[in-house]
mmCIF file with all atom_site columns, C-alpha atoms and ligand atoms in Angstrom:
data_model
loop_
_atom_site.group_PDB
_atom_site.id
_atom_site.type_symbol
_atom_site.label_atom_id
_atom_site.label_alt_id
_atom_site.label_comp_id
_atom_site.label_asym_id
_atom_site.label_entity_id
_atom_site.label_seq_id
_atom_site.pdbx_PDB_ins_code
_atom_site.Cartn_x
_atom_site.Cartn_y
_atom_site.Cartn_z
_atom_site.occupancy
_atom_site.B_iso_or_equiv
_atom_site.pdbx_formal_charge
_atom_site.auth_seq_id
_atom_site.auth_comp_id
_atom_site.auth_asym_id
_atom_site.auth_atom_id
_atom_site.pdbx_PDB_model_num
ATOM   1   C  CA  . ARG I 1 1   ? 149.747 101.104 136.816 1.00 72.00 ? 1   ARG I CA  1
ATOM   2   C  CA  . GLN I 1 2   ? 150.437 101.140 133.092 1.00 83.00 ? 2   GLN I CA  1
ATOM   3   C  CA  . LEU I 1 3   ? 149.656 97.447  132.803 1.00 89.00 ? 3   LEU I CA  1
ATOM   4   C  CA  . ARG I 1 4   ? 146.556 95.784  134.220 1.00 91.00 ? 4   ARG I CA  1
ATOM   5   C  CA  . ASN I 1 5   ? 147.614 92.207  133.648 1.00 97.00 ? 5   ASN I CA  1
ATOM   6   C  CA  . ALA I 1 6   ? 150.501 89.971  132.661 1.00 97.00 ? 6   ALA I CA  1
ATOM   7   C  CA  . PHE I 1 7   ? 151.389 86.458  131.581 1.00 98.00 ? 7   PHE I CA  1
ATOM   8   C  CA  . VAL I 1 8   ? 154.495 84.901  133.139 1.00 98.00 ? 8   VAL I CA  1
ATOM   9   C  CA  . ALA I 1 9   ? 156.073 82.264  130.878 1.00 96.00 ? 9   ALA I CA  1
ATOM   10  C  CA  . THR I 1 10  ? 158.075 80.562  133.587 1.00 93.00 ? 10  THR I CA  1
ATOM   11  C  CA  . ARG I 1 11  ? 159.329 77.014  133.843 1.00 92.00 ? 11  ARG I CA  1
ATOM   12  C  CA  . PRO I 1 12  ? 159.444 74.764  135.780 1.00 97.00 ? 12  PRO I CA  1
ATOM   13  C  CA  . PRO I 1 13  ? 155.895 74.884  137.208 1.00 97.00 ? 13  PRO I CA  1
ATOM   14  C  CA  . GLY I 1 14  ? 155.170 75.542  140.886 1.00 98.00 ? 14  GLY I CA  1
ATOM   15  C  CA  . HIS I 1 15  ? 151.764 74.483  142.200 1.00 98.00 ? 15  HIS I CA  1
ATOM   16  C  CA  . HIS I 1 16  ? 152.793 71.105  143.671 1.00 98.00 ? 16  HIS I CA  1
ATOM   17  C  CA  . ALA I 1 17  ? 155.515 72.675  145.852 1.00 98.00 ? 17  ALA I CA  1
ATOM   18  C  CA  . SER I 1 18  ? 154.561 73.327  149.460 1.00 97.00 ? 18  SER I CA  1
ATOM   19  C  CA  . SER I 1 19  ? 156.295 75.758  151.792 1.00 96.00 ? 19  SER I CA  1
ATOM   20  C  CA  . ASN I 1 20  ? 159.033 73.285  152.704 1.00 95.00 ? 20  ASN I CA  1
ATOM   21  C  CA  . HIS I 1 21  ? 159.372 70.729  149.926 1.00 95.00 ? 21  HIS I CA  1
ATOM   22  C  CA  . ALA I 1 22  ? 159.535 70.366  146.165 1.00 97.00 ? 22  ALA I CA  1
ATOM   23  C  CA  . MET I 1 23  ? 157.220 67.951  144.377 1.00 96.00 ? 23  MET I CA  1
ATOM   24  C  CA  . GLY I 1 24  ? 155.937 66.993  140.924 1.00 96.00 ? 24  GLY I CA  1
ATOM   25  C  CA  . PHE I 1 25  ? 158.399 68.998  138.768 1.00 96.00 ? 25  PHE I CA  1
ATOM   26  C  CA  . CYS I 1 26  ? 157.860 72.013  141.080 1.00 96.00 ? 26  CYS I CA  1
ATOM   27  C  CA  . PRO I 1 27  ? 160.884 73.327  143.082 1.00 97.00 ? 27  PRO I CA  1
ATOM   28  C  CA  . VAL I 1 28  ? 159.145 76.482  144.353 1.00 97.00 ? 28  VAL I CA  1
ATOM   29  C  CA  . ASN I 1 29  ? 155.536 77.651  144.283 1.00 98.00 ? 29  ASN I CA  1
ATOM   30  C  CA  . HIS I 1 30  ? 155.499 80.775  142.126 1.00 98.00 ? 30  HIS I CA  1
ATOM   31  C  CA  . VAL I 1 31  ? 151.859 81.773  142.658 1.00 98.00 ? 31  VAL I CA  1
ATOM   32  C  CA  . ALA I 1 32  ? 152.103 81.270  146.422 1.00 98.00 ? 32  ALA I CA  1
ATOM   33  C  CA  . ILE I 1 33  ? 155.212 83.471  146.576 1.00 98.00 ? 33  ILE I CA  1
ATOM   34  C  CA  . ALA I 1 34  ? 153.466 86.075  144.398 1.00 98.00 ? 34  ALA I CA  1
ATOM   35  C  CA  . ALA I 1 35  ? 150.409 86.044  146.671 1.00 98.00 ? 35  ALA I CA  1
ATOM   36  C  CA  . ARG I 1 36  ? 152.527 86.569  149.780 1.00 98.00 ? 36  ARG I CA  1
ATOM   37  C  CA  . PHE I 1 37  ? 154.542 89.299  148.032 1.00 98.00 ? 37  PHE I CA  1
ATOM   38  C  CA  . LEU I 1 38  ? 151.329 91.125  147.104 1.00 98.00 ? 38  LEU I CA  1
ATOM   39  C  CA  . GLN I 1 39  ? 150.142 90.918  150.696 1.00 98.00 ? 39  GLN I CA  1
ATOM   40  C  CA  . GLU I 1 40  ? 153.399 91.830  152.410 1.00 98.00 ? 40  GLU I CA  1
ATOM   41  C  CA  . SER I 1 41  ? 154.067 94.767  150.092 1.00 97.00 ? 41  SER I CA  1
ATOM   42  C  CA  . GLY I 1 42  ? 150.576 96.116  150.816 1.00 97.00 ? 42  GLY I CA  1
ATOM   43  C  CA  . LEU I 1 43  ? 149.508 95.884  147.166 1.00 96.00 ? 43  LEU I CA  1
ATOM   44  C  CA  . ALA I 1 44  ? 146.708 93.370  147.711 1.00 98.00 ? 44  ALA I CA  1
ATOM   45  C  CA  . PRO I 1 45  ? 145.497 92.137  151.110 1.00 98.00 ? 45  PRO I CA  1
ATOM   46  C  CA  . ARG I 1 46  ? 143.152 89.547  149.589 1.00 98.00 ? 46  ARG I CA  1
ATOM   47  C  CA  . VAL I 1 47  ? 144.303 87.348  146.725 1.00 98.00 ? 47  VAL I CA  1
ATOM   48  C  CA  . ALA I 1 48  ? 142.411 84.768  144.670 1.00 98.00 ? 48  ALA I CA  1
ATOM   49  C  CA  . ILE I 1 49  ? 144.306 81.957  142.951 1.00 99.00 ? 49  ILE I CA  1
ATOM   50  C  CA  . VAL I 1 50  ? 142.525 80.228  140.071 1.00 99.00 ? 50  VAL I CA  1
ATOM   51  C  CA  . ASP I 1 51  ? 144.156 76.947  138.972 1.00 99.00 ? 51  ASP I CA  1
ATOM   52  C  CA  . TRP I 1 52  ? 143.205 75.448  135.596 1.00 98.00 ? 52  TRP I CA  1
ATOM   53  C  CA  . ASP I 1 53  ? 146.116 72.989  135.386 1.00 98.00 ? 53  ASP I CA  1
ATOM   54  C  CA  . VAL I 1 54  ? 144.882 69.396  134.905 1.00 98.00 ? 54  VAL I CA  1
ATOM   55  C  CA  . HIS I 1 55  ? 146.447 68.439  138.241 1.00 98.00 ? 55  HIS I CA  1
ATOM   56  C  CA  . HIS I 1 56  ? 145.298 69.584  141.651 1.00 98.00 ? 56  HIS I CA  1
ATOM   57  C  CA  . GLY I 1 57  ? 147.667 72.215  143.076 1.00 98.00 ? 57  GLY I CA  1
ATOM   58  C  CA  . ASN I 1 58  ? 148.191 70.449  146.371 1.00 98.00 ? 58  ASN I CA  1
ATOM   59  C  CA  . GLY I 1 59  ? 151.095 72.728  147.333 1.00 98.00 ? 59  GLY I CA  1
ATOM   60  C  CA  . THR I 1 60  ? 149.075 75.896  146.871 1.00 98.00 ? 60  THR I CA  1
ATOM   61  C  CA  . GLN I 1 61  ? 146.107 74.422  148.704 1.00 98.00 ? 61  GLN I CA  1
ATOM   62  C  CA  . ASP I 1 62  ? 148.332 73.283  151.564 1.00 98.00 ? 62  ASP I CA  1
ATOM   63  C  CA  . ILE I 1 63  ? 150.039 76.678  151.978 1.00 98.00 ? 63  ILE I CA  1
ATOM   64  C  CA  . PHE I 1 64  ? 146.739 78.601  152.216 1.00 98.00 ? 64  PHE I CA  1
ATOM   65  C  CA  . TYR I 1 65  ? 144.443 75.919  153.666 1.00 98.00 ? 65  TYR I CA  1
ATOM   66  C  CA  . GLN I 1 66  ? 144.051 77.723  156.990 1.00 98.00 ? 66  GLN I CA  1
ATOM   67  C  CA  . ASP I 1 67  ? 144.355 81.235  155.570 1.00 98.00 ? 67  ASP I CA  1
ATOM   68  C  CA  . GLY I 1 68  ? 141.170 83.166  154.849 1.00 98.00 ? 68  GLY I CA  1
ATOM   69  C  CA  . SER I 1 69  ? 143.032 85.960  153.019 1.00 98.00 ? 69  SER I CA  1
ATOM   70  C  CA  . VAL I 1 70  ? 143.909 83.791  149.997 1.00 98.00 ? 70  VAL I CA  1
ATOM   71  C  CA  . TYR I 1 71  ? 141.175 81.933  148.113 1.00 98.00 ? 71  TYR I CA  1
ATOM   72  C  CA  . TYR I 1 72  ? 142.243 78.855  146.172 1.00 98.00 ? 72  TYR I CA  1
ATOM   73  C  CA  . LEU I 1 73  ? 140.026 77.513  143.361 1.00 98.00 ? 73  LEU I CA  1
ATOM   74  C  CA  . SER I 1 74  ? 141.058 74.457  141.374 1.00 98.00 ? 74  SER I CA  1
ATOM   75  C  CA  . LEU I 1 75  ? 139.386 72.476  138.608 1.00 98.00 ? 75  LEU I CA  1
ATOM   76  C  CA  . HIS I 1 76  ? 141.262 69.257  137.915 1.00 98.00 ? 76  HIS I CA  1
ATOM   77  C  CA  . GLN I 1 77  ? 141.056 65.677  136.725 1.00 98.00 ? 77  GLN I CA  1
ATOM   78  C  CA  . TYR I 1 78  ? 140.149 63.413  139.652 1.00 98.00 ? 78  TYR I CA  1
ATOM   79  C  CA  . PRO I 1 79  ? 141.071 60.868  140.845 1.00 97.00 ? 79  PRO I CA  1
ATOM   80  C  CA  . PHE I 1 80  ? 144.531 61.648  139.487 1.00 98.00 ? 80  PHE I CA  1
ATOM   81  C  CA  . TYR I 1 81  ? 148.016 62.777  140.552 1.00 97.00 ? 81  TYR I CA  1
ATOM   82  C  CA  . PRO I 1 82  ? 148.682 64.000  143.271 1.00 98.00 ? 82  PRO I CA  1
ATOM   83  C  CA  . GLY I 1 83  ? 145.547 62.450  144.861 1.00 98.00 ? 83  GLY I CA  1
ATOM   84  C  CA  . THR I 1 84  ? 144.261 65.542  146.660 1.00 98.00 ? 84  THR I CA  1
ATOM   85  C  CA  . GLY I 1 85  ? 141.501 67.939  145.618 1.00 98.00 ? 85  GLY I CA  1
ATOM   86  C  CA  . ALA I 1 86  ? 138.264 66.234  146.643 1.00 98.00 ? 86  ALA I CA  1
ATOM   87  C  CA  . ALA I 1 87  ? 135.178 68.462  146.671 1.00 98.00 ? 87  ALA I CA  1
ATOM   88  C  CA  . GLN I 1 88  ? 134.891 68.238  150.466 1.00 98.00 ? 88  GLN I CA  1
ATOM   89  C  CA  . GLU I 1 89  ? 138.359 69.835  150.942 1.00 98.00 ? 89  GLU I CA  1
ATOM   90  C  CA  . ARG I 1 90  ? 137.201 73.403  151.683 1.00 98.00 ? 90  ARG I CA  1
ATOM   91  C  CA  . GLY I 1 91  ? 139.842 74.756  154.052 1.00 98.00 ? 91  GLY I CA  1
ATOM   92  C  CA  . ALA I 1 92  ? 140.135 74.734  157.829 1.00 98.00 ? 92  ALA I CA  1
ATOM   93  C  CA  . GLY I 1 93  ? 140.221 77.150  160.734 1.00 98.00 ? 93  GLY I CA  1
ATOM   94  C  CA  . GLU I 1 94  ? 140.309 80.741  159.486 1.00 98.00 ? 94  GLU I CA  1
ATOM   95  C  CA  . GLY I 1 95  ? 140.572 79.339  155.975 1.00 98.00 ? 95  GLY I CA  1
ATOM   96  C  CA  . GLU I 1 96  ? 137.329 77.365  156.215 1.00 98.00 ? 96  GLU I CA  1
ATOM   97  C  CA  . GLY I 1 97  ? 135.435 78.078  152.979 1.00 98.00 ? 97  GLY I CA  1
ATOM   98  C  CA  . THR I 1 98  ? 138.284 79.748  151.047 1.00 98.00 ? 98  THR I CA  1
ATOM   99  C  CA  . THR I 1 99  ? 139.345 76.595  149.213 1.00 98.00 ? 99  THR I CA  1
ATOM   100 C  CA  . LEU I 1 100 ? 137.107 75.284  146.422 1.00 98.00 ? 100 LEU I CA  1
ATOM   101 C  CA  . ASN I 1 101 ? 137.834 72.092  144.490 1.00 98.00 ? 101 ASN I CA  1
ATOM   102 C  CA  . VAL I 1 102 ? 135.980 70.979  141.378 1.00 98.00 ? 102 VAL I CA  1
ATOM   103 C  CA  . PRO I 1 103 ? 137.050 67.405  140.588 1.00 98.00 ? 103 PRO I CA  1
ATOM   104 C  CA  . LEU I 1 104 ? 136.384 66.318  136.995 1.00 98.00 ? 104 LEU I CA  1
ATOM   105 C  CA  . PRO I 1 105 ? 136.319 62.864  135.397 1.00 98.00 ? 105 PRO I CA  1
ATOM   106 C  CA  . ALA I 1 106 ? 138.862 61.976  132.711 1.00 98.00 ? 106 ALA I CA  1
ATOM   107 C  CA  . GLY I 1 107 ? 137.548 62.833  129.257 1.00 98.00 ? 107 GLY I CA  1
ATOM   108 C  CA  . THR I 1 108 ? 135.780 66.060  130.270 1.00 98.00 ? 108 THR I CA  1
ATOM   109 C  CA  . GLY I 1 109 ? 135.645 68.296  127.183 1.00 98.00 ? 109 GLY I CA  1
ATOM   110 C  CA  . GLY I 1 110 ? 135.976 72.037  126.593 1.00 98.00 ? 110 GLY I CA  1
ATOM   111 C  CA  . PRO I 1 111 ? 132.326 73.184  126.559 1.00 98.00 ? 111 PRO I CA  1
ATOM   112 C  CA  . GLU I 1 112 ? 131.516 71.336  129.781 1.00 98.00 ? 112 GLU I CA  1
ATOM   113 C  CA  . TYR I 1 113 ? 134.730 72.549  131.421 1.00 98.00 ? 113 TYR I CA  1
ATOM   114 C  CA  . VAL I 1 114 ? 134.035 76.168  130.463 1.00 98.00 ? 114 VAL I CA  1
ATOM   115 C  CA  . ASP I 1 115 ? 130.509 75.936  131.942 1.00 98.00 ? 115 ASP I CA  1
ATOM   116 C  CA  . LEU I 1 116 ? 131.787 74.440  135.205 1.00 98.00 ? 116 LEU I CA  1
ATOM   117 C  CA  . PHE I 1 117 ? 134.570 77.018  135.353 1.00 98.00 ? 117 PHE I CA  1
ATOM   118 C  CA  . ALA I 1 118 ? 132.104 79.900  134.969 1.00 98.00 ? 118 ALA I CA  1
ATOM   119 C  CA  . GLU I 1 119 ? 129.901 78.376  137.666 1.00 98.00 ? 119 GLU I CA  1
ATOM   120 C  CA  . ALA I 1 120 ? 132.897 77.963  140.018 1.00 98.00 ? 120 ALA I CA  1
ATOM   121 C  CA  . ILE I 1 121 ? 134.044 81.556  139.471 1.00 98.00 ? 121 ILE I CA  1
ATOM   122 C  CA  . GLY I 1 122 ? 130.488 82.633  140.290 1.00 98.00 ? 122 GLY I CA  1
ATOM   123 C  CA  . ARG I 1 123 ? 130.689 80.730  143.565 1.00 98.00 ? 123 ARG I CA  1
ATOM   124 C  CA  . VAL I 1 124 ? 134.038 82.295  144.473 1.00 98.00 ? 124 VAL I CA  1
ATOM   125 C  CA  . ASP I 1 125 ? 132.712 85.735  143.529 1.00 98.00 ? 125 ASP I CA  1
ATOM   126 C  CA  . ALA I 1 126 ? 129.814 85.263  145.953 1.00 97.00 ? 126 ALA I CA  1
ATOM   127 C  CA  . GLU I 1 127 ? 132.152 84.244  148.785 1.00 95.00 ? 127 GLU I CA  1
ATOM   128 C  CA  . PHE I 1 128 ? 135.260 86.394  148.357 1.00 98.00 ? 128 PHE I CA  1
ATOM   129 C  CA  . ALA I 1 129 ? 136.252 89.870  147.150 1.00 97.00 ? 129 ALA I CA  1
ATOM   130 C  CA  . PRO I 1 130 ? 139.836 89.696  145.842 1.00 98.00 ? 130 PRO I CA  1
ATOM   131 C  CA  . ASP I 1 131 ? 142.203 92.630  145.409 1.00 98.00 ? 131 ASP I CA  1
ATOM   132 C  CA  . PHE I 1 132 ? 144.227 90.640  142.887 1.00 98.00 ? 132 PHE I CA  1
ATOM   133 C  CA  . VAL I 1 133 ? 143.727 87.453  140.853 1.00 98.00 ? 133 VAL I CA  1
ATOM   134 C  CA  . LEU I 1 134 ? 146.544 85.011  140.097 1.00 98.00 ? 134 LEU I CA  1
ATOM   135 C  CA  . VAL I 1 135 ? 146.042 82.201  137.610 1.00 98.00 ? 135 VAL I CA  1
ATOM   136 C  CA  . SER I 1 136 ? 147.937 78.910  137.799 1.00 98.00 ? 136 SER I CA  1
ATOM   137 C  CA  . ALA I 1 137 ? 147.792 78.559  134.028 1.00 98.00 ? 137 ALA I CA  1
ATOM   138 C  CA  . GLY I 1 138 ? 148.515 74.942  133.199 1.00 98.00 ? 138 GLY I CA  1
ATOM   139 C  CA  . TYR I 1 139 ? 147.878 73.615  129.698 1.00 98.00 ? 139 TYR I CA  1
ATOM   140 C  CA  . ASP I 1 140 ? 147.994 69.889  130.421 1.00 98.00 ? 140 ASP I CA  1
ATOM   141 C  CA  . THR I 1 141 ? 144.165 70.128  130.292 1.00 98.00 ? 141 THR I CA  1
ATOM   142 C  CA  . LEU I 1 142 ? 144.470 70.125  126.486 1.00 98.00 ? 142 LEU I CA  1
ATOM   143 C  CA  . ALA I 1 143 ? 143.372 67.115  124.462 1.00 98.00 ? 143 ALA I CA  1
ATOM   144 C  CA  . GLY I 1 144 ? 146.512 65.321  123.306 1.00 98.00 ? 144 GLY I CA  1
ATOM   145 C  CA  . ASP I 1 145 ? 148.583 66.212  126.359 1.00 98.00 ? 145 ASP I CA  1
ATOM   146 C  CA  . PRO I 1 146 ? 150.799 63.203  127.159 1.00 98.00 ? 146 PRO I CA  1
ATOM   147 C  CA  . LEU I 1 147 ? 150.117 63.467  130.929 1.00 98.00 ? 147 LEU I CA  1
ATOM   148 C  CA  . GLY I 1 148 ? 146.559 64.774  131.212 1.00 98.00 ? 148 GLY I CA  1
ATOM   149 C  CA  . GLY I 1 149 ? 143.236 63.138  130.373 1.00 98.00 ? 149 GLY I CA  1
ATOM   150 C  CA  . LEU I 1 150 ? 140.919 66.111  129.793 1.00 98.00 ? 150 LEU I CA  1
ATOM   151 C  CA  . ARG I 1 151 ? 139.958 67.300  126.319 1.00 98.00 ? 151 ARG I CA  1
ATOM   152 C  CA  . LEU I 1 152 ? 140.194 71.092  126.054 1.00 98.00 ? 152 LEU I CA  1
ATOM   153 C  CA  . GLU I 1 153 ? 141.155 72.931  122.873 1.00 98.00 ? 153 GLU I CA  1
ATOM   154 C  CA  . PRO I 1 154 ? 143.480 75.964  122.741 1.00 98.00 ? 154 PRO I CA  1
ATOM   155 C  CA  . SER I 1 155 ? 140.489 78.168  121.832 1.00 98.00 ? 155 SER I CA  1
ATOM   156 C  CA  . ASP I 1 156 ? 138.794 77.225  125.132 1.00 98.00 ? 156 ASP I CA  1
ATOM   157 C  CA  . PHE I 1 157 ? 141.401 79.354  126.906 1.00 98.00 ? 157 PHE I CA  1
ATOM   158 C  CA  . THR I 1 158 ? 139.989 82.440  125.204 1.00 98.00 ? 158 THR I CA  1
ATOM   159 C  CA  . ALA I 1 159 ? 136.724 81.721  127.039 1.00 98.00 ? 159 ALA I CA  1
ATOM   160 C  CA  . LEU I 1 160 ? 138.388 80.827  130.365 1.00 98.00 ? 160 LEU I CA  1
ATOM   161 C  CA  . THR I 1 161 ? 140.566 83.940  130.306 1.00 98.00 ? 161 THR I CA  1
ATOM   162 C  CA  . GLY I 1 162 ? 137.536 86.062  129.424 1.00 98.00 ? 162 GLY I CA  1
ATOM   163 C  CA  . ILE I 1 163 ? 135.663 84.690  132.451 1.00 98.00 ? 163 ILE I CA  1
ATOM   164 C  CA  . VAL I 1 164 ? 138.594 85.479  134.760 1.00 98.00 ? 164 VAL I CA  1
ATOM   165 C  CA  . ARG I 1 165 ? 138.973 88.947  133.268 1.00 97.00 ? 165 ARG I CA  1
ATOM   166 C  CA  . GLY I 1 166 ? 135.277 89.712  133.559 1.00 97.00 ? 166 GLY I CA  1
ATOM   167 C  CA  . TRP I 1 167 ? 135.382 88.815  137.237 1.00 98.00 ? 167 TRP I CA  1
ATOM   168 C  CA  . ALA I 1 168 ? 138.649 90.705  137.881 1.00 97.00 ? 168 ALA I CA  1
ATOM   169 C  CA  . ASP I 1 169 ? 137.310 93.769  136.055 1.00 96.00 ? 169 ASP I CA  1
ATOM   170 C  CA  . ARG I 1 170 ? 134.361 93.877  138.448 1.00 97.00 ? 170 ARG I CA  1
ATOM   171 C  CA  . ALA I 1 171 ? 136.243 92.844  141.595 1.00 97.00 ? 171 ALA I CA  1
ATOM   172 C  CA  . CYS I 1 172 ? 139.703 94.407  141.405 1.00 97.00 ? 172 CYS I CA  1
ATOM   173 C  CA  . ASP I 1 173 ? 140.228 96.769  138.470 1.00 96.00 ? 173 ASP I CA  1
ATOM   174 C  CA  . GLY I 1 174 ? 141.197 93.894  136.183 1.00 96.00 ? 174 GLY I CA  1
ATOM   175 C  CA  . ARG I 1 175 ? 144.379 93.022  138.048 1.00 97.00 ? 175 ARG I CA  1
ATOM   176 C  CA  . VAL I 1 176 ? 145.331 89.533  136.831 1.00 98.00 ? 176 VAL I CA  1
ATOM   177 C  CA  . VAL I 1 177 ? 148.667 87.757  136.487 1.00 98.00 ? 177 VAL I CA  1
ATOM   178 C  CA  . ALA I 1 178 ? 148.651 84.334  134.834 1.00 98.00 ? 178 ALA I CA  1
ATOM   179 C  CA  . VAL I 1 179 ? 151.637 82.122  135.615 1.00 98.00 ? 179 VAL I CA  1
ATOM   180 C  CA  . LEU I 1 180 ? 152.496 79.116  133.454 1.00 98.00 ? 180 LEU I CA  1
ATOM   181 C  CA  . GLU I 1 181 ? 152.198 75.756  135.208 1.00 98.00 ? 181 GLU I CA  1
ATOM   182 C  CA  . GLY I 1 182 ? 152.118 72.394  133.379 1.00 98.00 ? 182 GLY I CA  1
ATOM   183 C  CA  . GLY I 1 183 ? 151.529 71.616  129.709 1.00 98.00 ? 183 GLY I CA  1
ATOM   184 C  CA  . TYR I 1 184 ? 153.459 68.832  127.994 1.00 98.00 ? 184 TYR I CA  1
ATOM   185 C  CA  . HIS I 1 185 ? 152.411 69.053  124.345 1.00 98.00 ? 185 HIS I CA  1
ATOM   186 C  CA  . PRO I 1 186 ? 154.678 71.964  123.353 1.00 97.00 ? 186 PRO I CA  1
ATOM   187 C  CA  . GLU I 1 187 ? 152.860 73.043  120.199 1.00 98.00 ? 187 GLU I CA  1
ATOM   188 C  CA  . ARG I 1 188 ? 149.375 73.026  121.716 1.00 98.00 ? 188 ARG I CA  1
ATOM   189 C  CA  . THR I 1 189 ? 150.625 74.529  124.980 1.00 98.00 ? 189 THR I CA  1
ATOM   190 C  CA  . GLY I 1 190 ? 152.015 77.395  122.891 1.00 98.00 ? 190 GLY I CA  1
ATOM   191 C  CA  . GLN I 1 191 ? 148.726 77.856  121.039 1.00 98.00 ? 191 GLN I CA  1
ATOM   192 C  CA  . ALA I 1 192 ? 146.745 77.915  124.278 1.00 98.00 ? 192 ALA I CA  1
ATOM   193 C  CA  . ALA I 1 193 ? 149.213 80.294  125.948 1.00 98.00 ? 193 ALA I CA  1
ATOM   194 C  CA  . VAL I 1 194 ? 148.866 82.655  122.985 1.00 98.00 ? 194 VAL I CA  1
ATOM   195 C  CA  . ALA I 1 195 ? 145.061 82.433  123.255 1.00 98.00 ? 195 ALA I CA  1
ATOM   196 C  CA  . THR I 1 196 ? 145.372 83.367  126.933 1.00 98.00 ? 196 THR I CA  1
ATOM   197 C  CA  . ILE I 1 197 ? 147.711 86.295  126.230 1.00 98.00 ? 197 ILE I CA  1
ATOM   198 C  CA  . LEU I 1 198 ? 145.481 87.645  123.443 1.00 98.00 ? 198 LEU I CA  1
ATOM   199 C  CA  . ALA I 1 199 ? 142.444 87.474  125.737 1.00 98.00 ? 199 ALA I CA  1
ATOM   200 C  CA  . LEU I 1 200 ? 144.404 89.267  128.475 1.00 97.00 ? 200 LEU I CA  1
ATOM   201 C  CA  . ALA I 1 201 ? 145.595 91.927  126.024 1.00 95.00 ? 201 ALA I CA  1
ATOM   202 C  CA  . GLU I 1 202 ? 142.142 92.621  124.552 1.00 88.00 ? 202 GLU I CA  1
ATOM   203 C  CA  . SER I 1 203 ? 140.995 96.029  125.724 1.00 73.00 ? 203 SER I CA  1
HETATM 204 ZN ZN1 . LIG R 2 .   ? 149.795 69.711  135.697 1.00 89.69 ? 301 LIG R ZN1 1
#
């Protein structure tokens, strides 16, 4: 318990991988494995996964779609690869209501994204009390990314990380682990990752 949060600079990304197949540069789903580890080790029965990669994390959604113990929130460009992530996809069975998708048109900029992100976190907060928050931290949302079509700046990740931390501080003692997903402009991905780490490290 010496550290409240962490940033995992792993590659390749993971959020397109489902439980039984690789997809979209993703051999295995790191955040899904982390969520199950937290649950099975008794560290955190209820886990929230927040995905700010430009793509919808179809693998993560699929793995937890019928599971009410893991909440999956994604903001993503839509329609776009991999084609999933419509607003009406909200989970099924025991997982009904613990999936939340916020599809965004190409060209969405930082200020608007940050507002919608804060609003979405507010919705999750009203519906779910996590014991741990995992972030699928993709940086292909940045303007200039060769794959993505949104227009965030590295400094926007200071705000996004602050919103996640504020929620985690209230909900679960600030326990947050951010795991690198996509991001294909190396220099700007680095700047945004540093902004995230600094916002996590701020006491
Ligand atoms: Zn991506």
